Short mmCIF file of C-alpha atoms in Angstrom, two decimals:
data_model
loop_
_atom_site.label_atom_id
_atom_site.label_comp_id
_atom_site.label_asym_id
_atom_site.label_seq_id
_atom_site.Cartn_x
_atom_site.Cartn_y
_atom_site.Cartn_z
CA MET A 1 -14.10 -21.31 -7.29
CA LYS A 2 -12.93 -22.20 -3.78
CA VAL A 3 -10.29 -19.72 -2.61
CA THR A 4 -8.42 -19.49 0.66
CA ILE A 5 -6.61 -16.25 1.44
CA ILE A 6 -3.78 -16.36 3.96
CA CYS A 7 -3.50 -13.05 5.82
CA GLU A 8 -0.79 -13.55 8.40
CA VAL A 9 -1.02 -9.80 9.04
CA LEU A 10 -4.57 -8.46 8.82
CA GLY A 11 -5.74 -6.27 11.71
CA GLU A 12 -7.01 -2.73 11.20
CA ALA A 13 -7.41 -1.25 7.73
CA ASN A 14 -4.57 1.20 8.39
CA ASN A 15 -2.13 -0.11 5.80
CA GLY A 16 -2.16 -0.98 2.11
CA THR A 17 -1.74 -4.74 2.55
CA THR A 18 -4.79 -5.08 4.81
CA ILE A 19 -6.90 -2.90 2.52
CA ALA A 20 -5.79 -4.93 -0.52
CA ALA A 21 -6.69 -8.17 1.28
CA MET A 22 -10.14 -6.96 2.32
CA ASN A 23 -10.87 -5.63 -1.18
CA LEU A 24 -10.07 -9.03 -2.67
CA ILE A 25 -12.01 -10.94 -0.01
CA ASN A 26 -15.08 -8.72 -0.42
CA TYR A 27 -14.99 -8.80 -4.23
CA LEU A 28 -14.62 -12.58 -4.53
CA THR A 29 -17.35 -13.12 -1.94
CA LYS A 30 -19.66 -10.73 -3.80
CA LYS A 31 -19.04 -12.69 -7.01
CA GLY A 32 -20.27 -15.87 -5.32
CA HIS A 33 -16.94 -17.62 -4.81
CA ASP A 34 -16.37 -19.73 -1.69
CA VAL A 35 -13.80 -17.63 0.19
CA LYS A 36 -12.04 -18.71 3.38
CA VAL A 37 -9.68 -16.45 5.30
CA VAL A 38 -6.82 -17.41 7.60
CA CYS A 39 -5.68 -14.69 10.01
CA PRO A 40 -4.53 -14.14 13.62
CA ASP A 41 -7.31 -11.68 14.55
CA ALA A 42 -9.07 -12.85 17.70
CA ASP A 43 -11.95 -10.43 17.07
CA LYS A 44 -12.92 -12.47 13.98
CA LYS A 45 -13.34 -15.69 15.94
CA ASN A 46 -16.67 -17.39 15.15
CA LYS A 47 -17.08 -15.25 12.04
CA GLU A 48 -18.15 -17.42 9.13
CA ASN A 49 -15.32 -18.66 6.88
CA TYR A 50 -12.60 -17.14 9.09
CA TYR A 51 -9.95 -19.47 10.51
CA ILE A 52 -8.07 -17.98 13.44
CA ILE A 53 -4.46 -18.95 14.09
CA PRO A 54 -2.32 -17.99 17.11
CA THR A 55 -0.40 -14.76 17.49
CA ALA A 56 3.38 -14.87 17.22
CA HIS A 57 5.66 -13.30 19.82
CA PHE A 58 9.25 -12.26 19.04
CA GLY A 59 10.50 -10.80 22.29
CA PRO A 60 9.88 -7.45 24.03
CA LEU A 61 11.57 -5.15 21.48
CA ALA A 62 9.99 -6.69 18.36
CA ASN A 63 6.61 -6.97 20.05
CA LYS A 64 6.77 -3.28 20.98
CA ILE A 65 7.53 -2.30 17.37
CA LEU A 66 4.59 -4.38 16.15
CA GLU A 67 2.31 -2.90 18.79
CA MET A 68 3.36 0.66 17.84
CA ASN A 69 2.43 -0.14 14.25
CA LYS A 70 -0.86 -1.76 15.35
CA ILE A 71 0.11 -5.03 13.67
CA VAL A 72 -0.73 -8.55 14.84
CA VAL A 73 1.45 -11.28 13.31
CA ALA A 74 0.42 -14.90 12.86
CA LYS A 75 2.02 -18.07 14.18
CA TYR A 76 1.91 -21.21 12.04
CA ASP A 77 -0.82 -23.67 13.03
CA LYS A 78 -0.86 -26.66 10.69
CA THR A 79 -4.23 -28.06 11.85
CA THR A 80 -6.14 -24.81 11.37
CA ILE A 81 -4.47 -23.98 8.08
CA TYR A 82 -5.06 -27.49 6.76
CA ASP A 83 -8.78 -27.20 7.56
CA ALA A 84 -8.91 -23.89 5.67
CA VAL A 85 -7.05 -25.06 2.54
CA LYS A 86 -7.82 -28.77 2.13
CA ASP A 87 -10.69 -28.23 -0.35
CA ALA A 88 -9.34 -25.07 -2.03
CA ASP A 89 -8.95 -24.72 -5.79
CA ILE A 90 -6.23 -22.14 -5.12
CA VAL A 91 -4.66 -20.40 -2.12
CA HIS A 92 -3.52 -16.77 -2.21
CA ILE A 93 -0.84 -15.79 0.33
CA MET A 94 -0.72 -12.05 0.98
CA ILE A 95 2.83 -11.61 2.30
CA PRO A 96 6.07 -13.68 2.27
CA VAL A 97 6.99 -13.51 5.92
CA PHE A 98 6.55 -15.67 9.02
CA ILE A 99 4.19 -18.53 8.11
CA ALA A 100 4.62 -18.36 4.34
CA ARG A 101 7.23 -21.11 3.87
CA GLN A 102 5.49 -23.72 6.03
CA THR A 103 2.13 -22.91 4.43
CA ALA A 104 3.57 -23.15 0.91
CA LYS A 105 5.19 -26.51 1.67
CA LEU A 106 1.88 -27.81 3.02
CA LEU A 107 0.10 -26.66 -0.15
CA LYS A 108 2.75 -28.31 -2.32
CA SER A 109 2.20 -31.61 -0.50
CA LEU A 110 -1.54 -31.25 -1.17
CA ASP A 111 -0.90 -30.29 -4.83
CA ILE A 112 -2.91 -27.06 -4.49
CA PRO A 113 -1.91 -24.10 -6.71
CA ILE A 114 -0.52 -21.05 -4.94
CA SER A 115 -0.60 -17.35 -5.80
CA ALA A 116 1.12 -14.70 -3.73
CA GLY A 117 0.97 -10.96 -3.28
CA PHE A 118 3.93 -8.59 -3.37
CA HIS A 119 2.85 -5.81 -1.03
CA ALA A 120 6.01 -4.98 0.93
CA GLN A 121 9.28 -3.56 -0.29
CA ALA A 122 12.36 -4.66 1.61
CA GLU A 123 12.67 -1.14 3.00
CA ASN A 124 9.26 -1.43 4.67
CA LEU A 125 10.93 -3.94 6.99
CA THR A 126 14.49 -2.63 7.20
CA ALA A 127 13.25 0.89 8.03
CA HIS A 128 12.17 -0.42 11.43
CA ILE A 129 15.76 -1.31 12.32
CA GLY A 130 17.37 1.81 10.85
CA MET A 131 18.71 0.03 7.72
CA LYS A 132 16.40 1.17 4.92
CA ASN A 133 19.33 2.63 2.98
CA VAL A 134 21.66 -0.36 3.48
CA LYS A 135 21.68 -2.13 0.11
CA PHE A 136 22.99 -5.40 1.48
CA ALA A 137 20.23 -5.56 4.12
CA ASN A 138 17.57 -4.87 1.51
CA HIS A 139 19.03 -7.48 -0.85
CA LEU A 140 18.98 -10.09 1.92
CA THR A 141 15.35 -9.19 2.65
CA TYR A 142 14.34 -9.74 -0.99
CA LYS A 143 16.30 -13.01 -0.98
CA PHE A 144 14.39 -14.01 2.15
CA TYR A 145 11.09 -13.19 0.40
CA TYR A 146 12.05 -15.45 -2.49
CA LYS A 147 13.33 -18.34 -0.41
CA ASN A 148 10.48 -18.10 2.05
CA LEU A 149 7.61 -18.01 -0.46
CA TYR A 150 8.00 -16.86 -4.04
CA GLN A 151 10.11 -19.85 -5.16
CA TYR A 152 7.13 -22.11 -4.39
CA VAL A 153 4.26 -20.22 -6.04
CA ASP A 154 2.52 -20.57 -9.40
CA GLY A 155 2.16 -16.81 -9.87
CA ILE A 156 2.91 -13.48 -8.18
CA HIS A 157 0.61 -10.46 -8.03
CA TYR A 158 2.62 -7.23 -8.38
CA PRO A 159 0.63 -4.00 -7.82
CA THR A 160 2.97 -2.11 -10.19
CA GLN A 161 5.42 -2.84 -12.99
CA PHE A 162 7.96 -0.91 -10.95
CA ILE A 163 8.07 -3.48 -8.12
CA ARG A 164 8.08 -6.42 -10.52
CA ASP A 165 11.07 -5.01 -12.41
CA TYR A 166 12.82 -4.09 -9.17
CA PHE A 167 12.43 -7.54 -7.60
CA GLU A 168 13.34 -9.50 -10.72
CA ARG A 169 16.40 -7.31 -11.28
CA GLU A 170 17.44 -7.68 -7.64
CA MET A 171 17.08 -11.47 -7.69
CA LYS A 172 18.25 -11.91 -11.32
CA ILE A 173 15.24 -14.06 -12.13
CA SER A 174 12.09 -14.00 -14.26
CA THR A 175 8.79 -14.71 -12.49
CA ASN A 176 5.28 -15.62 -13.58
CA GLY A 177 4.04 -12.17 -12.64
CA TYR A 178 0.69 -10.42 -13.01
CA VAL A 179 0.87 -6.63 -12.79
CA ILE A 180 -2.49 -5.49 -11.43
CA SER A 181 -3.19 -2.30 -9.49
CA ASN A 182 -4.95 -2.72 -6.17
CA GLY A 183 -7.38 -0.17 -7.59
CA VAL A 184 -9.31 2.76 -6.18
CA ASN A 185 -12.75 2.35 -4.68
CA ASP A 186 -15.39 4.05 -6.80
CA ILE A 187 -16.47 6.29 -3.91
CA TYR A 188 -13.33 8.33 -4.53
CA ARG A 189 -14.71 10.74 -7.08
CA SER A 190 -14.81 14.50 -7.41
CA LYS A 191 -17.69 16.04 -5.48
CA PRO A 192 -18.50 19.38 -3.82
CA SER A 193 -16.93 19.62 -0.37
CA GLU A 194 -16.70 22.71 1.83
CA LYS A 195 -13.59 23.46 3.86
CA PRO A 196 -14.12 23.62 7.64
CA VAL A 197 -14.61 27.18 8.88
CA GLU A 198 -11.14 27.25 10.44
CA PHE A 199 -9.55 26.38 7.06
CA LYS A 200 -11.60 28.75 4.88
CA ASP A 201 -8.76 31.17 4.24
CA LYS A 202 -6.05 28.48 4.07
CA PHE A 203 -4.38 26.62 1.20
CA CYS A 204 -4.94 23.01 2.27
CA ILE A 205 -2.26 20.42 1.48
CA LEU A 206 -3.07 16.77 2.11
CA PHE A 207 -0.80 13.78 2.63
CA THR A 208 -2.29 10.39 3.44
CA GLY A 209 0.07 7.76 4.81
CA ARG A 210 1.31 5.97 7.91
CA TYR A 211 3.48 8.04 10.20
CA SER A 212 6.61 6.01 9.48
CA LYS A 213 10.16 6.78 8.29
CA GLU A 214 9.82 5.68 4.68
CA LYS A 215 6.85 8.03 4.16
CA SER A 216 9.24 10.98 4.61
CA HIS A 217 6.77 13.35 6.29
CA MET A 218 9.62 15.55 7.48
CA VAL A 219 10.52 16.50 3.89
CA LEU A 220 7.04 17.94 3.48
CA PHE A 221 7.15 19.71 6.86
CA LYS A 222 10.46 21.38 5.97
CA ALA A 223 9.15 22.36 2.52
CA ILE A 224 6.18 24.12 4.08
CA GLU A 225 8.54 25.81 6.53
CA LYS A 226 10.52 27.14 3.51
CA SER A 227 7.48 28.18 1.47
CA LYS A 228 6.84 31.87 0.79
CA TYR A 229 3.24 31.13 1.77
CA LYS A 230 3.81 29.11 4.95
CA ASP A 231 1.43 31.34 6.93
CA LYS A 232 -1.31 30.49 4.46
CA ILE A 233 -0.72 26.71 4.28
CA GLN A 234 -2.75 24.23 6.32
CA LEU A 235 -1.26 20.74 6.24
CA ILE A 236 -3.49 17.70 6.81
CA CYS A 237 -1.74 14.44 7.67
CA ALA A 238 -4.33 11.71 7.28
CA GLY A 239 -3.18 8.52 8.98
CA ASP A 240 -1.60 7.16 12.13
CA GLY A 241 1.62 5.49 13.13
CA PRO A 242 4.65 5.26 15.42
CA LEU A 243 6.19 8.66 14.54
CA LYS A 244 3.16 10.72 15.50
CA LYS A 245 4.68 12.27 18.64
CA LYS A 246 7.88 13.20 16.81
CA LEU A 247 5.96 14.82 13.94
CA VAL A 248 3.65 16.75 16.28
CA LYS A 249 6.65 18.02 18.27
CA TYR A 250 8.48 19.22 15.15
CA ALA A 251 5.38 20.85 13.64
CA SER A 252 4.54 22.70 16.85
CA LYS A 253 7.99 24.33 16.81
CA HIS A 254 8.49 25.01 13.10
CA LEU A 255 5.15 25.49 11.34
CA PRO A 256 2.95 28.57 11.80
CA ASN A 257 -0.24 26.50 11.40
CA MET A 258 -0.41 23.24 13.34
CA PRO A 259 -1.10 20.35 10.94
CA LEU A 260 -4.22 18.28 11.45
CA PHE A 261 -3.14 14.76 12.46
CA LYS A 262 -6.04 12.34 12.21
CA PHE A 263 -7.01 8.88 11.03
CA PHE A 264 -10.18 9.56 9.03
CA THR A 265 -13.04 7.24 8.21
CA ARG A 266 -13.52 6.59 4.50
CA ALA A 267 -16.43 9.05 4.32
CA GLU A 268 -14.49 11.72 6.21
CA LEU A 269 -11.41 11.23 4.02
CA LEU A 270 -13.49 11.62 0.88
CA ASP A 271 -14.61 15.07 2.09
CA VAL A 272 -11.06 16.06 3.04
CA ILE A 273 -9.65 15.03 -0.34
CA ASN A 274 -12.30 17.00 -2.16
CA TYR A 275 -11.64 20.24 -0.28
CA ALA A 276 -7.84 19.87 -0.46
CA ASP A 277 -6.03 22.30 -2.75
CA LEU A 278 -3.02 20.05 -3.35
CA TYR A 279 -1.83 16.54 -2.55
CA CYS A 280 1.85 16.03 -1.65
CA HIS A 281 3.45 12.58 -1.57
CA PRO A 282 7.04 12.84 -0.27
CA ALA A 283 7.48 9.09 0.37
CA GLU A 284 10.87 7.76 -0.69
CA ILE A 285 9.71 4.12 -0.67
CA GLU A 286 6.35 2.99 -2.02
CA ILE A 287 5.01 0.06 -4.05
CA GLU A 288 1.87 1.80 -5.29
CA ALA A 289 0.37 4.44 -2.94
CA ILE A 290 -3.36 3.98 -3.37
CA SER A 291 -3.78 7.11 -1.22
CA CYS A 292 -2.20 9.19 -3.98
CA LEU A 293 -4.45 7.56 -6.58
CA GLU A 294 -7.51 8.30 -4.42
CA ALA A 295 -6.59 11.98 -4.47
CA ILE A 296 -6.00 11.91 -8.23
CA CYS A 297 -9.38 10.24 -8.80
CA CYS A 298 -10.98 13.13 -6.93
CA GLY A 299 -9.18 15.62 -9.16
CA VAL A 300 -6.57 16.81 -6.67
CA VAL A 301 -3.27 17.66 -8.37
CA PRO A 302 -0.35 15.78 -6.75
CA ILE A 303 3.30 16.59 -6.16
CA ILE A 304 5.25 13.32 -5.89
CA ALA A 305 8.80 12.46 -4.89
CA ASN A 306 10.80 11.38 -7.94
CA SER A 307 12.40 8.51 -6.06
CA PRO A 308 14.09 5.49 -7.72
CA ARG A 309 12.56 3.34 -4.96
CA CYS A 310 9.01 4.63 -5.36
CA ALA A 311 6.38 3.51 -7.88
CA THR A 312 4.17 6.52 -7.19
CA LYS A 313 6.18 8.80 -9.48
CA ALA A 314 4.67 6.94 -12.46
CA PHE A 315 1.31 8.57 -11.67
CA ALA A 316 2.67 12.05 -12.45
CA ILE A 317 1.56 13.25 -15.90
CA ASP A 318 3.60 16.46 -15.79
CA GLU A 319 7.06 17.45 -14.53
CA ARG A 320 5.43 20.04 -12.30
CA SER A 321 3.99 17.15 -10.30
CA LEU A 322 7.43 15.77 -9.48
CA PHE A 323 10.10 16.99 -7.08
CA GLU A 324 13.62 15.79 -6.35
CA VAL A 325 13.41 13.09 -3.68
CA ASN A 326 14.25 14.25 -0.13
CA ASN A 327 14.77 17.82 -1.42
CA SER A 328 12.54 20.11 0.63
CA ASP A 329 13.76 23.19 -1.28
CA ASP A 330 12.54 21.75 -4.58
CA LEU A 331 9.24 20.68 -3.03
CA ALA A 332 8.75 24.19 -1.59
CA LYS A 333 9.24 25.67 -5.08
CA LYS A 334 6.64 23.29 -6.57
CA ILE A 335 4.14 24.09 -3.81
CA ASP A 336 4.65 27.84 -4.33
CA TYR A 337 4.21 27.42 -8.09
CA PHE A 338 0.74 25.89 -7.69
CA ILE A 339 -0.29 28.49 -5.11
CA GLU A 340 0.74 31.23 -7.54
CA ASN A 341 -0.75 29.60 -10.66
CA PRO A 342 -4.28 28.35 -9.88
CA GLU A 343 -5.22 28.39 -13.59
CA GLU A 344 -2.43 25.93 -14.44
CA LYS A 345 -3.47 23.75 -11.52
CA ALA A 346 -7.05 23.72 -12.81
CA LYS A 347 -5.87 22.57 -16.27
CA LEU A 348 -3.81 19.76 -14.73
CA ARG A 349 -6.78 18.74 -12.59
CA GLN A 350 -8.78 17.90 -15.71
CA ARG A 351 -5.93 15.85 -17.18
CA TYR A 352 -5.57 13.85 -13.95
CA LEU A 353 -9.29 13.16 -13.84
CA GLU A 354 -9.19 11.78 -17.37
CA ASN A 355 -6.23 9.50 -16.54
CA SER A 356 -7.79 8.18 -13.33
CA LYS A 357 -10.20 5.81 -15.10
CA ALA A 358 -7.45 3.17 -15.45
CA PHE A 359 -7.45 2.58 -11.67
CA ASP A 360 -11.10 1.58 -11.24
CA GLN A 361 -11.12 -0.96 -8.41
CA GLU A 362 -13.88 -3.13 -9.87
CA HIS A 363 -11.85 -3.60 -13.05
CA CYS A 364 -8.69 -4.37 -11.04
CA MET A 365 -10.50 -6.98 -8.95
CA GLU A 366 -11.84 -8.58 -12.13
CA LEU A 367 -8.22 -8.95 -13.25
CA MET A 368 -7.31 -10.50 -9.88
CA GLU A 369 -10.17 -12.97 -10.25
CA GLN A 370 -8.99 -13.84 -13.76
CA MET A 371 -5.45 -14.33 -12.47
CA LEU A 372 -6.72 -16.96 -10.01
CA PHE A 373 -8.69 -18.75 -12.75
CA ASP A 374 -5.64 -18.62 -15.00
CA LEU A 375 -3.30 -20.12 -12.38
CA ILE A 376 -5.76 -22.92 -11.59
CA GLU A 377 -5.94 -23.82 -15.28
CA LYS A 378 -2.16 -23.69 -15.74
CA HIS A 379 -1.70 -25.91 -12.69
CA LYS A 380 -4.11 -28.47 -14.14
CA MET A 381 -2.29 -28.42 -17.48
CA LYS A 382 1.07 -29.04 -15.81
CA LYS A 383 -0.44 -31.87 -13.81
CA ASN A 384 -1.85 -33.48 -16.95
CA GLU A 385 1.49 -33.15 -18.74
CA LYS A 386 3.22 -35.03 -15.92
CA ASN A 387 0.63 -37.79 -16.11
#
């Protein structure tokens, strides 16, 4: 199979969309498929099967926001994209933003089947302009997604049933959707891991996620501040992002133990997860949260925000693993419960480990591969029916 993957935002593996793209690229390549990648990353120039398109610029303010988030955005280049897709059996477009419409129209003219990913909630964009809770702004963003890309495609990959239901309900449409988790790499498994000396006598709470508004770090900070055991708690914020200075400033004033703020390598993160005592996921907005699944696959019991705009809550197998969204008092109570009841936490750990098998990344990538085969076949059948 000849597949071209359009990654108008690729860059560093510091966000779920980039990680999902690289997982798919690596898996399909490993399986022997002919994979071409379109992206705006200058550092991949001259790399085999990579087609580099220009970087888009949107003015000083927008460019600053993108730079803060370490994101490079593509600019449409018909010649380069045509060279990358002209022989493809199918083209997979990762996100429905800047070059999606023009690329989709080009593919339609070439009669090449199109699949698309759904990796960004509307709020992931509107949060940057202070409008994540404005329903009208979010509705317009989903409408833009549809008009810009999804109306043209043969099939949509949704990482969770939650986001499929949400989008279809918002747009009042039914789509040819494939619900497939992005999956968890098989390195994320329970293994012995010693706490650093400075954390030996601490109860370590981990949260992995970009330092951005929709991840709701402050809810977790305030919960720790309200905990009966705040002097004992060591928070680890694995990640990076534009709100780092704000979070560091707040923590230095309000928390007895300064959180560890760090972007870890995969090997380092695996060790951190396995010595963590608890995983807290306060994010109000989330399509899947692979980071939470990684912790679960290592046997770390999670506490997850029970948010109507977050798919992650579906991973909770017990009410004790859920707290009322944006309620730091409720989160503090749940944290204190697990500190006071280690035996109950140990029982839940075993249940989470048993449930984690469904998120094996190899299996999920097999389903993605099958989706591509399926869409190619359906496209051929439609073509034959017309003829």
